[in-house]
mmCIF file of C-alpha atoms and ligand atoms in Angstrom:
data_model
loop_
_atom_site.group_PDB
_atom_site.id
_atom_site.type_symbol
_atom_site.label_atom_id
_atom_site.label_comp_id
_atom_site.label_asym_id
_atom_site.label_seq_id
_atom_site.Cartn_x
_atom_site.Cartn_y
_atom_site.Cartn_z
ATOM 1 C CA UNK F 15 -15.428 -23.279 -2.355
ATOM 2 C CA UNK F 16 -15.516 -23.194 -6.207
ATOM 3 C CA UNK F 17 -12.418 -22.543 -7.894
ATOM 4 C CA UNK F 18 -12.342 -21.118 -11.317
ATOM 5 C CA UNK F 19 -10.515 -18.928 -14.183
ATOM 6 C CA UNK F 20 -7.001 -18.722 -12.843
ATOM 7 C CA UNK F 21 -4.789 -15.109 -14.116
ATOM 8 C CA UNK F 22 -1.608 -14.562 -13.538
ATOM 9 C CA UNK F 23 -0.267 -12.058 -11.448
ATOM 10 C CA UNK F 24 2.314 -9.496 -13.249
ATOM 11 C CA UNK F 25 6.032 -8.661 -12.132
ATOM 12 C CA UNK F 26 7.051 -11.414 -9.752
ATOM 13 C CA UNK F 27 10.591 -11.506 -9.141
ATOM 14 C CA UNK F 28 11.338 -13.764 -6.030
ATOM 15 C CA UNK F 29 8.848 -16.182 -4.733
ATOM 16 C CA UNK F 30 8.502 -19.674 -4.870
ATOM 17 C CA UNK F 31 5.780 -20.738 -7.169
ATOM 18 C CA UNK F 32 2.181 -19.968 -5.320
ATOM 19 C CA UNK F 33 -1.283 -20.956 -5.990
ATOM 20 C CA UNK F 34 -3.130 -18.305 -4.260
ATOM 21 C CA UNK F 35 -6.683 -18.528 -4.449
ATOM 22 C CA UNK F 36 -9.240 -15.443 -3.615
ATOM 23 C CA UNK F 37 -12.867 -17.696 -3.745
ATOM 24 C CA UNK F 38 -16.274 -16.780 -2.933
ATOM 25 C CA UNK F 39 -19.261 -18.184 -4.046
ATOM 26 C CA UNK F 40 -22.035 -16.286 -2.167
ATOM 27 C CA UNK F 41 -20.238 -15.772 1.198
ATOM 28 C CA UNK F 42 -18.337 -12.348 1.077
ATOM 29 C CA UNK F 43 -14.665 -13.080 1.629
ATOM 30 C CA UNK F 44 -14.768 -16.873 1.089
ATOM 31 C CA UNK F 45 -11.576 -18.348 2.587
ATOM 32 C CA UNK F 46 -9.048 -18.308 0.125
ATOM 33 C CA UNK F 47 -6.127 -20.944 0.058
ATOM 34 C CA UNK F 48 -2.528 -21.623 -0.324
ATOM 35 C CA UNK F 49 -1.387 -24.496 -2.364
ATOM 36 C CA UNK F 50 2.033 -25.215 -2.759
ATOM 37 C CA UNK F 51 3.297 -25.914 -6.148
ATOM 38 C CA UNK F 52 6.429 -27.041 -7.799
ATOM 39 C CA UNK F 53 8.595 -24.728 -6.583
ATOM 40 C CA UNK F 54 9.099 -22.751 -9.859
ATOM 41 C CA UNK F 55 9.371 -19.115 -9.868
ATOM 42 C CA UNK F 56 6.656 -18.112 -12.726
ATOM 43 C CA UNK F 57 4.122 -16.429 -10.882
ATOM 44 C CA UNK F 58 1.110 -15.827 -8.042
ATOM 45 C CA UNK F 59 -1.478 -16.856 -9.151
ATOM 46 C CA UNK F 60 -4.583 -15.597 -7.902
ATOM 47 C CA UNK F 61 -8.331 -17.560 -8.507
ATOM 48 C CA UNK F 62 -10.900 -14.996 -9.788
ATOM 49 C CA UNK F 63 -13.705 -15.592 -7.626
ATOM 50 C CA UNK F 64 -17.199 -16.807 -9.447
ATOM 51 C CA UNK F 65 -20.976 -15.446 -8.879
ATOM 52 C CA UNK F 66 -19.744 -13.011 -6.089
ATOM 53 C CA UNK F 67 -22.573 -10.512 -5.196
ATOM 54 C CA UNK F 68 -22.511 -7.961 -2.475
ATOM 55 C CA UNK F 69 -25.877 -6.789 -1.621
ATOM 56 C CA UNK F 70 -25.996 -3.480 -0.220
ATOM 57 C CA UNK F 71 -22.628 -1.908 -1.336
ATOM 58 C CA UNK F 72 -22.827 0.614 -3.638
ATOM 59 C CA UNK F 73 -19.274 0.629 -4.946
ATOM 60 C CA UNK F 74 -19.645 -2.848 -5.908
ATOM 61 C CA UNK F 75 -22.598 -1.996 -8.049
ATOM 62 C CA UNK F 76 -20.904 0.644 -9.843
ATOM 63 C CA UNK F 77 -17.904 -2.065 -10.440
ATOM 64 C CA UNK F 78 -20.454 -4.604 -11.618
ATOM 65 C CA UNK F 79 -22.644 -1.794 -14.027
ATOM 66 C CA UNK F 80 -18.373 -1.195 -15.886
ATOM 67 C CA UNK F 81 -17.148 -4.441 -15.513
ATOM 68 C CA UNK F 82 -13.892 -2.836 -14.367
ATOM 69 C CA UNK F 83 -12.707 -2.054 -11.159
ATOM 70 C CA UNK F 84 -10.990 1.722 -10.582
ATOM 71 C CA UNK F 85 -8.078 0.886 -8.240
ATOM 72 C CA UNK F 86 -5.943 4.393 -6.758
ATOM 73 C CA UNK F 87 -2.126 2.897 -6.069
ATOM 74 C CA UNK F 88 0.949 4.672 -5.871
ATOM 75 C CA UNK F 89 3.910 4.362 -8.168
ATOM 76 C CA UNK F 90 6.571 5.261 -7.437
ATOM 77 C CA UNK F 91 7.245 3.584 -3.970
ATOM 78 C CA UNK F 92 9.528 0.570 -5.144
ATOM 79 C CA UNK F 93 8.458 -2.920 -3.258
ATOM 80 C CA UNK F 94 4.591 -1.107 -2.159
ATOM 81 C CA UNK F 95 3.679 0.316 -5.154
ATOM 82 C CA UNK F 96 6.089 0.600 -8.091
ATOM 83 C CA UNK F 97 5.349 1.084 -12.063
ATOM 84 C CA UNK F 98 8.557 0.332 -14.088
ATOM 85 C CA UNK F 99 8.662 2.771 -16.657
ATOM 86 C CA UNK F 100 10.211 0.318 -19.053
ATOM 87 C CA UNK F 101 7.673 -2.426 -19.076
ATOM 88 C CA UNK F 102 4.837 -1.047 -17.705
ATOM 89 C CA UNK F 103 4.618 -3.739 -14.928
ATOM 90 C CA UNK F 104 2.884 -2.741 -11.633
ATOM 91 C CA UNK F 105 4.684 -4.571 -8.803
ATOM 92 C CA UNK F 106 4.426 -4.092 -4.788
ATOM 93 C CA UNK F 107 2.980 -5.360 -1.733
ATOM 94 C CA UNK F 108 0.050 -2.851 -2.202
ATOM 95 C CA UNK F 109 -0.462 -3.317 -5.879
ATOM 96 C CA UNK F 110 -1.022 -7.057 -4.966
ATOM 97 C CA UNK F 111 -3.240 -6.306 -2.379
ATOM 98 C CA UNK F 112 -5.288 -4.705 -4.569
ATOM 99 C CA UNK F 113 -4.949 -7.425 -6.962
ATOM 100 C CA UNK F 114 -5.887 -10.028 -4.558
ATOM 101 C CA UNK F 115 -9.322 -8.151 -3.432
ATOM 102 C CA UNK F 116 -10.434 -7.416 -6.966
ATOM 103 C CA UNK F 117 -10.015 -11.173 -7.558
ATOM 104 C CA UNK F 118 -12.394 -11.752 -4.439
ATOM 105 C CA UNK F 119 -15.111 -9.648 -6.119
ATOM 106 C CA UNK F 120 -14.629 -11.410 -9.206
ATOM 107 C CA UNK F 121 -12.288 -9.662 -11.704
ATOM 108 C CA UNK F 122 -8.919 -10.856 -13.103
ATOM 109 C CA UNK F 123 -5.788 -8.466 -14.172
ATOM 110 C CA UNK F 124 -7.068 -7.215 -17.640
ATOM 111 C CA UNK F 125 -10.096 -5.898 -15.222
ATOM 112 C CA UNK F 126 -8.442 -3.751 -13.469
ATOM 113 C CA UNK F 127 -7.508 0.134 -13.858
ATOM 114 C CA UNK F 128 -5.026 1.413 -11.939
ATOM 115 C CA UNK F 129 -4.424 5.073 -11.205
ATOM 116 C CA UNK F 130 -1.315 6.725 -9.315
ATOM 117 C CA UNK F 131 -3.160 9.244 -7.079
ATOM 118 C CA UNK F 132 -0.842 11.145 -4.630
ATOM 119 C CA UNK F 133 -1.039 11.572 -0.552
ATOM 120 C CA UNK F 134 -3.174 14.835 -0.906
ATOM 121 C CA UNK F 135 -5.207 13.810 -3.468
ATOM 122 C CA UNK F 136 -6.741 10.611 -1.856
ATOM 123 C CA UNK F 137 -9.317 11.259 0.267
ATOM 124 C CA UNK F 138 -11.074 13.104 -3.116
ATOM 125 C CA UNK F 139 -10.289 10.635 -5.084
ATOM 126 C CA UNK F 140 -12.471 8.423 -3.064
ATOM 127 C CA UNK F 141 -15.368 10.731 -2.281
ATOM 128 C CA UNK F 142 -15.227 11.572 -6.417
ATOM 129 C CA UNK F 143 -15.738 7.989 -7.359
ATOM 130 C CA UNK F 144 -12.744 8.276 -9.089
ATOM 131 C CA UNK F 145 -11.594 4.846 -7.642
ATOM 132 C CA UNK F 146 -13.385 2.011 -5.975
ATOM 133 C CA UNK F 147 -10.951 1.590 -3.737
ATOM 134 C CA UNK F 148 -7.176 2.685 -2.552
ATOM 135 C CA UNK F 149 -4.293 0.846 -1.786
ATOM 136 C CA UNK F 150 -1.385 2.967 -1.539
ATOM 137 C CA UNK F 151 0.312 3.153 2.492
ATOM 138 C CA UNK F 152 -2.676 4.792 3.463
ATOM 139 C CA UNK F 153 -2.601 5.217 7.372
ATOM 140 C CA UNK F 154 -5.652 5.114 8.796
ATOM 141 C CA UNK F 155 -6.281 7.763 10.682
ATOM 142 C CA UNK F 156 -9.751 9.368 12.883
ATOM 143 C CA UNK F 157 -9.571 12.724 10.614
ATOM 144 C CA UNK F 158 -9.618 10.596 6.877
ATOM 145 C CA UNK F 159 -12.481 8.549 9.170
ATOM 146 C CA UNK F 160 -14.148 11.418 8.813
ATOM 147 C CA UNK F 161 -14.591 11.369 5.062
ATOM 148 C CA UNK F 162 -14.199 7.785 3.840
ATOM 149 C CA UNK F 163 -13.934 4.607 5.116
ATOM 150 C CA UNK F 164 -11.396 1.955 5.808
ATOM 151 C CA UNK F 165 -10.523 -2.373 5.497
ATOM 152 C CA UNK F 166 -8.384 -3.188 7.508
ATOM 153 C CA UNK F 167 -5.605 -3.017 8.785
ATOM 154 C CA UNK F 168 -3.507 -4.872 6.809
ATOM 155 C CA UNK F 169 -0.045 -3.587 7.191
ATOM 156 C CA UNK F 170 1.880 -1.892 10.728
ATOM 157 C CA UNK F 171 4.421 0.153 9.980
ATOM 158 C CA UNK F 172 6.135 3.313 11.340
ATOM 159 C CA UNK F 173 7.989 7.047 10.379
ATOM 160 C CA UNK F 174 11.407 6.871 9.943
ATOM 161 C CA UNK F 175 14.173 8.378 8.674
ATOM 162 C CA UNK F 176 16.459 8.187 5.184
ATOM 163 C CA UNK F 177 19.461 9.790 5.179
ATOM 164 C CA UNK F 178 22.952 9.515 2.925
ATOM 165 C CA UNK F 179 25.082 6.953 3.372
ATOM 166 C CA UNK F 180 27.761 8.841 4.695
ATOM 167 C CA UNK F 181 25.604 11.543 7.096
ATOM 168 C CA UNK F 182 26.206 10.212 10.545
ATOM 169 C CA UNK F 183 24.427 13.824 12.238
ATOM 170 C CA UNK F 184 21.204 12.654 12.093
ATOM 171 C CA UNK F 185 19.854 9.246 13.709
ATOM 172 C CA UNK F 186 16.602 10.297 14.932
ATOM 173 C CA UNK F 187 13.676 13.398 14.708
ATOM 174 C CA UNK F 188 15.098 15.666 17.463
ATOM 175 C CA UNK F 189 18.359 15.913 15.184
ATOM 176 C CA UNK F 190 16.390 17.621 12.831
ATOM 177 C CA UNK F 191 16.389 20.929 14.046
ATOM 178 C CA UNK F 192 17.940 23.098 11.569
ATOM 179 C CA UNK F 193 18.073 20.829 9.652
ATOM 180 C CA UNK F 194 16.026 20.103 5.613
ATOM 181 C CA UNK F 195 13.634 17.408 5.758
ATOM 182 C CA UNK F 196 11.603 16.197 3.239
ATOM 183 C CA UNK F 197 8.247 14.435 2.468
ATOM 184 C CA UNK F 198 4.664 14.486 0.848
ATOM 185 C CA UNK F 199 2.163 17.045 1.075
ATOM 186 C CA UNK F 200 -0.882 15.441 3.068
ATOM 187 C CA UNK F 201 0.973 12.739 4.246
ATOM 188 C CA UNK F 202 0.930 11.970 8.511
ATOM 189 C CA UNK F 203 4.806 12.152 7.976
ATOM 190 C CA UNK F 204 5.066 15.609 6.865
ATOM 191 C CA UNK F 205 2.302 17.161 9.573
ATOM 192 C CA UNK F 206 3.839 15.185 12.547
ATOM 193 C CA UNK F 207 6.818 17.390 11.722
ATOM 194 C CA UNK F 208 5.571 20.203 11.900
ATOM 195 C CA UNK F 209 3.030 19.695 15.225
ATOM 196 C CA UNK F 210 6.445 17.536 17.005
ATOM 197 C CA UNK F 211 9.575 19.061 15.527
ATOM 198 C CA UNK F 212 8.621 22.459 14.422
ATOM 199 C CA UNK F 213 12.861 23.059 14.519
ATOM 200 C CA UNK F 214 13.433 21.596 11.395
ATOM 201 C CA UNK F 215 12.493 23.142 7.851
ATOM 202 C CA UNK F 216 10.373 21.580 5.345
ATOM 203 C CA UNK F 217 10.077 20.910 1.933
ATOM 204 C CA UNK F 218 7.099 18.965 0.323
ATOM 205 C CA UNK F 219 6.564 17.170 -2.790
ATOM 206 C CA UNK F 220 3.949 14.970 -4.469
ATOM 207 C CA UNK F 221 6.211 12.394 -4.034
ATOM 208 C CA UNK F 222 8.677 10.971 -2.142
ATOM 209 C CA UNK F 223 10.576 9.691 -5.052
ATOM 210 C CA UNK F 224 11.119 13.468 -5.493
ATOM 211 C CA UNK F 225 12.234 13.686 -2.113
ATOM 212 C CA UNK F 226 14.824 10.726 -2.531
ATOM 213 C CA UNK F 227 15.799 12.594 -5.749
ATOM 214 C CA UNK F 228 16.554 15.978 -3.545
ATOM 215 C CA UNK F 229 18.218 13.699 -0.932
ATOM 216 C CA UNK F 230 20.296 12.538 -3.711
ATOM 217 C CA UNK F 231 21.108 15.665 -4.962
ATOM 218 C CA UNK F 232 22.126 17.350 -1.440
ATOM 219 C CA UNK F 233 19.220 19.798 -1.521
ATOM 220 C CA UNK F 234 17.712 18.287 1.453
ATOM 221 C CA UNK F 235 19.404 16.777 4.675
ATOM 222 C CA UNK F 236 16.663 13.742 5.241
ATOM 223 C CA UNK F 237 13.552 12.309 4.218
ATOM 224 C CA UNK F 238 10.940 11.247 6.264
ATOM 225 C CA UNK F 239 8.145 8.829 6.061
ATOM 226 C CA UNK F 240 7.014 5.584 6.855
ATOM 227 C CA UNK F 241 9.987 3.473 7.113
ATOM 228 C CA UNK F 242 8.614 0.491 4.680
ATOM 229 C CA UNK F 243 8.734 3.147 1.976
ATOM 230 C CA UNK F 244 12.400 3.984 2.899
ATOM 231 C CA UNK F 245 13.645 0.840 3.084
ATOM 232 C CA UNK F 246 12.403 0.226 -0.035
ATOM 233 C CA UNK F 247 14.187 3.093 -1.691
ATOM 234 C CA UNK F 248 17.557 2.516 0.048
ATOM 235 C CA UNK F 249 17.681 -0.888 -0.928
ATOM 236 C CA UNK F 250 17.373 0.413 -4.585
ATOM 237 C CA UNK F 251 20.893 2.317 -3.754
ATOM 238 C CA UNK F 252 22.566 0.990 -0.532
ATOM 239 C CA UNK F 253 25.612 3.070 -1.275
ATOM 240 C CA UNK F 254 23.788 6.626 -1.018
ATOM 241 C CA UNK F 255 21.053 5.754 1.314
ATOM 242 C CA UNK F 256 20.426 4.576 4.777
ATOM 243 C CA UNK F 257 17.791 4.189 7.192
ATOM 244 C CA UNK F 258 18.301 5.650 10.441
ATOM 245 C CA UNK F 259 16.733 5.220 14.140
ATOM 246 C CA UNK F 260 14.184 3.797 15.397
ATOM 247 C CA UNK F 261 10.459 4.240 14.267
ATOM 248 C CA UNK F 262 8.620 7.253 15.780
ATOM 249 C CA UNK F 263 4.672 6.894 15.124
ATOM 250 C CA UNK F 264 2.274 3.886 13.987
ATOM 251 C CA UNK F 265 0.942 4.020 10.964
ATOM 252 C CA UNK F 266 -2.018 1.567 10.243
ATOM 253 C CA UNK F 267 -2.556 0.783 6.503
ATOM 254 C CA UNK F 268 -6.043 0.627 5.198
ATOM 255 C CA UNK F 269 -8.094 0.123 2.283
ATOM 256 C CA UNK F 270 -9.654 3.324 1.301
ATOM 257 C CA UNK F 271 -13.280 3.101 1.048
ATOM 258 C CA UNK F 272 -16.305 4.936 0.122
ATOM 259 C CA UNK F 273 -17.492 6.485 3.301
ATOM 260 C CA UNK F 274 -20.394 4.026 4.688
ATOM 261 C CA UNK F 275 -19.304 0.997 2.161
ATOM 262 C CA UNK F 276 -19.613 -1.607 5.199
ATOM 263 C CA UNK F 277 -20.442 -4.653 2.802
ATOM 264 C CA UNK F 278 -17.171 -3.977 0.919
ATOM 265 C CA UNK F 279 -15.523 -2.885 3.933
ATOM 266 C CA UNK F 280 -16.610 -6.181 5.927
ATOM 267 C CA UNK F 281 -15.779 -8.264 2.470
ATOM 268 C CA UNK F 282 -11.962 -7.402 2.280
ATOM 269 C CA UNK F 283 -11.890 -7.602 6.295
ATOM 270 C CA UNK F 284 -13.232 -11.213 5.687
ATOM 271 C CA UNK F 285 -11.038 -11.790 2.920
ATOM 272 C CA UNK F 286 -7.706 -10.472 5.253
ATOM 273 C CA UNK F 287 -8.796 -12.120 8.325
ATOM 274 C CA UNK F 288 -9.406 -15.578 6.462
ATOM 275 C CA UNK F 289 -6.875 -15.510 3.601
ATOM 276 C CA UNK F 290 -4.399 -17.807 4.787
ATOM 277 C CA UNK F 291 -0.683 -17.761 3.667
ATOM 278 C CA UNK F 292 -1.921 -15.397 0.935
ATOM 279 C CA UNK F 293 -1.070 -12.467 3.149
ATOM 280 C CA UNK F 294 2.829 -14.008 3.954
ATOM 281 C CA UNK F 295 3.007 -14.819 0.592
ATOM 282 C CA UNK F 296 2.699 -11.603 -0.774
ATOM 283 C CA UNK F 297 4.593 -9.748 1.773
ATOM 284 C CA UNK F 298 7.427 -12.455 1.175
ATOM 285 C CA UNK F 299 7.658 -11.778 -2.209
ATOM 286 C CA UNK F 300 7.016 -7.448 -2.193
ATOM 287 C CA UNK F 301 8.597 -6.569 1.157
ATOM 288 C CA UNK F 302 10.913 -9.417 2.174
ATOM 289 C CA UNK F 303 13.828 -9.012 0.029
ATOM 290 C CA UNK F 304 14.400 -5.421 0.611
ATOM 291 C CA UNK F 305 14.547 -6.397 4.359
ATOM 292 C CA UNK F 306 11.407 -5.094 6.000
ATOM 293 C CA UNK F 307 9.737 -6.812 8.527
ATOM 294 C CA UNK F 308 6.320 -7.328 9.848
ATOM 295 C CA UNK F 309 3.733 -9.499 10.674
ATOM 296 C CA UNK F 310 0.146 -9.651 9.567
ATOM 297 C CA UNK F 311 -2.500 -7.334 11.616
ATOM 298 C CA UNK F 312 -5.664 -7.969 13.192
ATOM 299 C CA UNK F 313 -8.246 -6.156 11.163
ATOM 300 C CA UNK F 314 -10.250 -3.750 13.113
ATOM 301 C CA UNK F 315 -13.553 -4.337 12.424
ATOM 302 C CA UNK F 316 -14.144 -0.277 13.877
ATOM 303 C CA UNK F 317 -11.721 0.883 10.988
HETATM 304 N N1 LIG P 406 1.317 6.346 5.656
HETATM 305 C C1 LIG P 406 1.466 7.754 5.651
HETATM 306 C C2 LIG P 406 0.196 8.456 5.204
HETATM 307 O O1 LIG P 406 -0.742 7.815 4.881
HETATM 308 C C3 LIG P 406 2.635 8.218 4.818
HETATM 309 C C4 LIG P 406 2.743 7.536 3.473
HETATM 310 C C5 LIG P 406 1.927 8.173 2.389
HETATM 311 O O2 LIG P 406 1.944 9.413 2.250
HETATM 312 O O3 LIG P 406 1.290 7.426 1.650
HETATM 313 O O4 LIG P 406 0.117 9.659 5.200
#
């Protein structure tokens, strides 16, 4: 394994010092490494993999032919996939998920174009070109099958609920009815809603930052989604907002993929299935101190 140019990742707040190192010199998905360092908190590092090529995938020609890579994220998710609007810095577990494959194919941070594509929009996005890949809480699910592909998974996670702090009515879906709940427009959250609790109203945004604002303001009684996103905006304001319940779905994170990309998609299976503590790491640093938990996946190769 050849180790070369190292970058440094952007917007690390927590972690212990990390080497993480992406490498592949021929093999898609060479096994990247952890190396422990000095216990300083200055960074992730990851290693920009050298003389990658993926024969046969067509999205990795079209990377190669700009010498950037398009990358759809969300951003407005904080700990998944958060821009701060004061420094510009792109931080979250998804963001450095991203980061981590693009270093795999061979590209460091100043590479990389990043583009906040909603819910709805995704599936386009993909088809379009518009991005080479997305990484952005992106269940997988047999309908978006249908029109792209997916690596992975790489995250489990399931809907919950966000409430305010001081709403004690509502501690699960069936206390809905009658009730305002809010989420994204072609989200799963939103449509399981309506096919499973057709009681309650809805209101949709692009967003669910937007919803949280509504929440906020009282214009809405909950918001629903996946309950890694919640968490992550009620830690962000522990005395408005709480999580409620228990889970009620499983949502399956992929990479979004050109439909039919199986070198890439096989490539950032490889690269998940034999990337070490980079996985931990990353979750440990994005996820962990807002209090979500979870363990690492088995890809499905099928995905
Ligand atoms: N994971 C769910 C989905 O893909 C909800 C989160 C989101 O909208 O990104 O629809």
């Amino acid at each position: 394994m050849r180790k070369s140019r190292i970058i440094m990742g952007l917007g690390i707040a927590a972690a212990a010092l990390l080497t993480l190192t992406a490498c592949n010199s021929g093999t898609p998905g060479g096994s990247p490494t952890e190396d422990s360092g000095s216990g300083e908190d200055d960074g992730t590092w990851f290693t920009v993999a050298e003389g990658v090529s993926l024969e046969g995938s067509p999205t990795f020609d079209a990377i190669s032919e700009r010498g950037t890579v398009n990358i759809g994220v969300k951003e407005d998710q904080p700990g998944l996939g958060y821009l701060d609007p004061t420094t510009g810095d792109r931080t979250g577990f998804d963001v450095d998920v991203a980061r981590w494959i693009a270093a795999s194919l061979g590209y460091d941070e100043d590479q990389l174009s990043f583009t906040a594509i909603p819910s709805a929009n995704r599936e386009q996005a993909i088809i379009n070109g518009d991005v080479d890949y997305y990484v952005g809480t992106y269940s997988i699910t047999d309908d978006r099958k249908e029109q792209i592909s997916f690596a992975g998974p790489y995250f489990v996670t399931g809907q919950g609920l966000l409430v305010a702090a001081d709403n004690d009515d509502i501690d699960g879906p069936d206390d809905l009815a009658g009730k305002n709940v809010c989420s994204v427009t072609g989200s799963t959250s939103i449509q399981r809603i309506k096919d499973e609790y057709p009681d309650a109203d809805t209101t949709e945004f692009d967003g669910y930052s937007q919803c949280v604002e509504q929440l906020k303001n009282d214009q809405v009684d909950a918001v629903t989604t996946d309950e890694a996103i919640l968490i992550g905006f009620a830690a962000q304001d522990p005395d408005n907002l709480k999580v409620v319940g228990d889970v009620f779905s499983e949502e399956r994170y992929g990479v979004g993929l050109a439909k039919g990309d199986t070198v890439l998609q096989e490539h950032i299976n490889t690269l998940f299935t034999d990337g070490g503590d980079i996985w931990q790491a990353i979750f440990d640093k994005n996820l962990g101190p807002a209090g979500v938990e979870g363990d690492q996946p088995d890809v499905d190769p099928v995905s």
